[in-house]
């Protein structure tokens, strides 16, 4: 990286000019939180910081030590801005209402501090996902109103990917830009300007171990992608890290489709795994801003009106043509009457 590259700090000043308000400051706080998180991730094995805390989050998932410490780092960075009044995190059962910040606090931030944490024990890629909305609520119910805004209300969203390098990708609704952490400078510098996702890709990304429980249509879609057809560029290749940030980042840059469809065992209601407010909606905003498509297979993710802060949804994200084709497969499957047992 050259010493003349634009820093994220400088770039965010233009966000402030363009958007008015203090959105750039909130984005800057998220970027500044990513630097100690990246350092902590790098040192985790050396510092004996790998493994679980012995506690579970509201979703019944084991919390890793790094989930908990990264959550604290993000909460502190956002609190310090004085601009955020409500925080929704995967690691907190309830939204955090910063009462004393609510006069000035204009923003609501939903985030997953360490997404893909099952990769932590194997030194795999993880990420932080964030979504910023304007404060909406007033009076008694304002936390609820703040926390349950749809994806279309997002002012900005993005992720930090902790891989061989640390990359921050974000949108404020005017395209998608990526910045890479220069560890020597201690700053993010511009590395991926105006990212556009190809209209069609060559890769699908899904946990095939769940094939037995995918909702109807998904298996046929994946089988279609596997069948050779030179004219349409098939067969596609399979790539699955099992860390949403890594899988979505690859899909954003190279095209293709990432899916986490509704799954459920026999007799169980099918539901997605990924969380709407701090995983699906922000990633859908980024993908759409890069020219792609974000869907559950049946509806646009960003249009979903949330009913719970930790709500799960099915997810299909990626190149427009690939996601539209997946929607056709699951849509057709749904329209076939299911024989009663
Ligand atoms: P966590 O938030 O608990 O880490 O779960 C999210 C996630 O790890 C995503 O990053 C990833 O896409 C998905 O779960 C992988 O799930 P699975 O192991 O079922 O394929």
Coordinates of C-alpha atoms in Angstrom, one line a residue, residues 67-316:
X67 CA -17.2 -12.7 21.4
X68 CA -17.5 -11.1 24.9
X69 CA -14.4 -8.9 24.8
X70 CA -15.1 -7.7 21.2
X71 CA -18.7 -6.8 22.2
X72 CA -17.3 -4.7 25.0
X73 CA -14.8 -2.9 22.7
X74 CA -17.6 -2.0 20.2
X75 CA -20.0 -0.9 22.9
X76 CA -17.4 1.3 24.4
X77 CA -16.3 2.9 21.1
X78 CA -19.9 3.7 20.2
X79 CA -20.8 4.9 23.6
X80 CA -17.8 7.3 23.5
X81 CA -19.2 9.0 20.4
X82 CA -22.1 10.3 22.4
X83 CA -24.2 9.9 19.2
X84 CA -25.7 6.5 19.7
X85 CA -28.6 5.8 21.9
X86 CA -29.6 2.2 21.2
X87 CA -27.4 -0.8 20.6
X88 CA -28.5 -4.3 19.5
X89 CA -25.8 -7.0 19.6
X90 CA -25.8 -10.7 19.1
X91 CA -24.1 -11.0 22.4
X92 CA -26.6 -9.0 24.4
X93 CA -30.0 -10.5 25.2
X94 CA -31.8 -7.1 25.2
X95 CA -31.0 -3.8 23.3
X96 CA -28.7 -1.6 25.3
X97 CA -30.3 1.8 25.9
X98 CA -27.8 4.4 26.6
X99 CA -30.1 6.6 28.7
X100 CA -27.7 9.4 29.3
X101 CA -26.9 9.6 25.6
X102 CA -30.5 9.9 24.4
X103 CA -30.6 13.7 24.2
X104 CA -27.8 13.8 21.6
X105 CA -28.0 10.1 20.5
X106 CA -29.4 10.1 17.0
X107 CA -28.3 6.7 15.9
X108 CA -29.2 3.0 16.5
X109 CA -26.4 0.5 15.8
X110 CA -27.1 -3.3 15.4
X111 CA -23.9 -5.4 15.3
X112 CA -22.4 -8.8 15.6
X113 CA -19.0 -8.3 17.2
X114 CA -17.5 -11.6 16.1
X115 CA -19.4 -13.3 13.4
X116 CA -18.4 -16.9 12.5
X117 CA -17.0 -17.5 15.9
X118 CA -16.9 -21.2 15.4
X119 CA -13.9 -20.5 13.2
X120 CA -12.0 -19.0 16.1
X121 CA -10.6 -22.3 17.4
X122 CA -9.1 -23.1 14.0
X123 CA -7.6 -19.7 13.3
X124 CA -10.2 -19.2 10.6
X125 CA -11.6 -15.9 9.2
X126 CA -14.2 -14.1 11.3
X127 CA -15.8 -10.6 11.0
X128 CA -17.7 -7.8 12.6
X129 CA -21.0 -6.8 11.0
X130 CA -22.7 -3.5 11.6
X131 CA -25.8 -1.7 10.6
X132 CA -26.7 2.0 11.5
X133 CA -30.2 3.4 11.5
X134 CA -31.5 6.7 12.7
X135 CA -33.2 6.9 16.1
X136 CA -36.9 6.6 15.5
X137 CA -38.7 5.9 18.8
X138 CA -39.9 8.4 21.4
X139 CA -41.1 8.0 25.0
X140 CA -41.6 4.7 26.6
X141 CA -41.4 2.4 23.6
X142 CA -38.5 4.0 21.9
X143 CA -36.0 1.2 22.4
X144 CA -38.4 -1.2 20.8
X145 CA -39.1 1.1 17.9
X146 CA -35.4 1.8 17.4
X147 CA -34.4 -1.8 17.4
X148 CA -37.1 -3.1 15.1
X149 CA -36.6 -1.0 12.0
X150 CA -36.4 -2.7 8.6
X151 CA -33.3 -2.9 6.5
X152 CA -34.6 -0.1 4.3
X153 CA -34.1 2.3 7.2
X154 CA -30.4 1.6 7.2
X155 CA -28.2 4.7 6.8
X156 CA -25.0 2.7 6.6
X157 CA -23.9 -0.9 7.0
X158 CA -20.9 -3.0 6.4
X159 CA -18.4 -5.4 7.9
X160 CA -14.8 -5.9 9.0
X161 CA -13.2 -9.1 7.8
X162 CA -10.3 -10.3 9.9
X163 CA -8.4 -12.4 7.4
X164 CA -4.8 -12.3 6.2
X165 CA -5.4 -8.6 6.3
X166 CA -8.2 -6.7 8.0
X167 CA -10.6 -5.2 5.5
X168 CA -13.5 -2.8 6.2
X169 CA -16.3 -2.7 3.6
X170 CA -19.2 -0.3 4.0
X171 CA -22.0 1.5 2.2
X172 CA -24.0 4.6 3.1
X173 CA -26.3 4.0 0.1
X174 CA -23.9 5.5 -2.4
X175 CA -22.0 2.5 -3.6
X176 CA -19.6 0.2 -1.7
X177 CA -16.0 1.0 -0.7
X178 CA -13.4 -1.2 1.0
X179 CA -10.4 -0.1 3.1
X180 CA -7.6 -2.3 4.3
X181 CA -5.8 -1.8 7.7
X182 CA -2.2 -0.7 7.3
X183 CA -1.0 -2.1 10.6
X184 CA 2.1 0.0 10.6
X185 CA 0.2 3.2 10.2
X186 CA -2.7 2.0 12.4
X187 CA -5.1 3.3 9.8
X188 CA -7.5 1.9 7.2
X189 CA -6.5 3.0 3.7
X190 CA -8.6 2.8 0.5
X191 CA -8.1 -0.5 -1.3
X192 CA -11.4 -1.4 -3.0
X193 CA -13.2 1.6 -4.4
X194 CA -16.7 1.4 -5.9
X195 CA -17.0 -2.4 -5.6
X196 CA -19.4 -3.9 -8.2
X197 CA -20.6 -7.5 -8.0
X198 CA -20.6 -9.3 -11.3
X199 CA -24.1 -9.9 -12.7
X200 CA -23.5 -13.7 -12.6
X201 CA -20.8 -15.7 -10.9
X202 CA -19.2 -19.1 -11.0
X203 CA -19.5 -20.1 -7.3
X204 CA -22.1 -21.2 -4.8
X205 CA -21.6 -21.1 -1.1
X206 CA -23.8 -23.2 1.2
X207 CA -23.5 -25.7 4.0
X208 CA -24.2 -28.9 2.1
X209 CA -24.3 -30.9 5.3
X210 CA -27.8 -29.5 5.9
X211 CA -29.1 -30.6 2.5
X212 CA -31.5 -33.1 4.1
X213 CA -33.4 -30.3 5.8
X214 CA -33.3 -27.4 3.2
X215 CA -36.6 -25.9 2.2
X216 CA -38.0 -27.3 -1.1
X217 CA -36.3 -26.0 -4.2
X218 CA -32.9 -25.3 -2.7
X219 CA -31.5 -28.8 -3.5
X220 CA -32.8 -28.6 -7.1
X221 CA -31.2 -25.2 -7.5
X222 CA -27.8 -26.5 -6.2
X223 CA -28.1 -29.6 -8.4
X224 CA -28.8 -27.3 -11.4
X225 CA -25.6 -25.3 -10.7
X226 CA -23.6 -28.6 -10.6
X227 CA -24.8 -29.7 -14.0
X228 CA -22.3 -28.9 -16.8
X229 CA -23.6 -26.5 -19.4
X230 CA -20.9 -24.5 -21.2
X231 CA -23.4 -21.8 -22.5
X232 CA -24.4 -20.8 -19.0
X233 CA -21.0 -21.3 -17.3
X234 CA -22.0 -24.4 -15.3
X235 CA -20.9 -26.3 -13.3
X236 CA -20.3 -23.7 -10.6
X237 CA -17.6 -24.3 -8.0
X238 CA -18.4 -24.8 -4.3
X239 CA -16.8 -22.5 -1.7
X240 CA -17.8 -22.4 1.9
X241 CA -15.8 -21.0 4.8
X242 CA -18.7 -21.2 7.3
X243 CA -18.1 -17.5 8.3
X244 CA -20.6 -15.2 6.7
X245 CA -18.3 -12.3 6.4
X246 CA -15.7 -14.4 4.5
X247 CA -18.3 -16.0 2.3
X248 CA -20.1 -12.8 1.5
X249 CA -16.9 -10.9 0.9
X250 CA -15.8 -13.5 -1.7
X251 CA -19.2 -13.4 -3.3
X252 CA -19.2 -9.6 -3.4
X253 CA -15.8 -9.4 -5.1
X254 CA -16.1 -12.4 -7.4
X255 CA -19.8 -12.9 -7.9
X256 CA -22.0 -16.0 -7.4
X257 CA -24.4 -16.8 -4.5
X258 CA -24.2 -17.3 -0.8
X259 CA -27.1 -19.1 0.8
X260 CA -28.2 -20.0 4.3
X261 CA -31.7 -21.2 3.5
X262 CA -34.4 -22.1 6.0
X263 CA -33.6 -25.4 7.6
X264 CA -35.4 -27.6 10.2
X265 CA -35.6 -31.2 11.2
X266 CA -38.6 -33.4 10.5
X267 CA -41.7 -32.0 12.1
X268 CA -39.9 -28.7 13.0
X269 CA -40.9 -25.4 11.6
X270 CA -38.3 -24.3 9.1
X271 CA -36.3 -21.2 9.9
X272 CA -33.1 -19.5 8.8
X273 CA -30.1 -19.4 11.1
X274 CA -28.8 -15.9 10.3
X275 CA -30.0 -12.9 12.2
X276 CA -32.0 -10.2 10.4
X277 CA -30.9 -7.1 12.2
X278 CA -27.1 -7.5 12.4
X279 CA -26.3 -10.2 9.8
X280 CA -28.8 -10.4 6.9
X281 CA -30.0 -6.8 6.5
X282 CA -26.6 -5.1 6.6
X283 CA -25.1 -7.7 4.2
X284 CA -28.1 -7.3 1.9
X285 CA -27.6 -3.5 1.9
X286 CA -24.0 -3.9 0.9
X287 CA -24.7 -6.5 -1.8
X288 CA -27.5 -4.4 -3.3
X289 CA -25.4 -1.3 -3.3
X290 CA -22.8 -3.2 -5.3
X291 CA -25.5 -4.1 -7.8
X292 CA -26.5 -7.5 -6.4
X293 CA -29.6 -9.0 -4.8
X294 CA -30.5 -9.9 -1.2
X295 CA -33.5 -12.2 -0.7
X296 CA -34.9 -14.9 1.6
X297 CA -35.9 -16.7 -1.6
X298 CA -39.4 -15.3 -1.2
X299 CA -39.0 -11.6 -0.4
X300 CA -36.4 -8.9 -0.4
X301 CA -34.5 -9.1 2.9
X302 CA -34.4 -5.3 3.4
X303 CA -38.2 -5.1 3.2
X304 CA -38.8 -7.4 6.1
X305 CA -40.4 -5.7 9.1
X306 CA -38.7 -7.2 12.1
X307 CA -40.7 -8.5 15.1
X308 CA -37.8 -9.4 17.3
X309 CA -34.3 -8.1 17.6
X310 CA -32.7 -11.5 17.3
X311 CA -35.0 -12.7 14.5
X312 CA -33.6 -15.2 12.1
X313 CA -34.2 -15.3 8.4
X314 CA -33.3 -17.4 5.4
X315 CA -30.6 -15.7 3.3
X316 CA -29.7 -15.7 -0.4

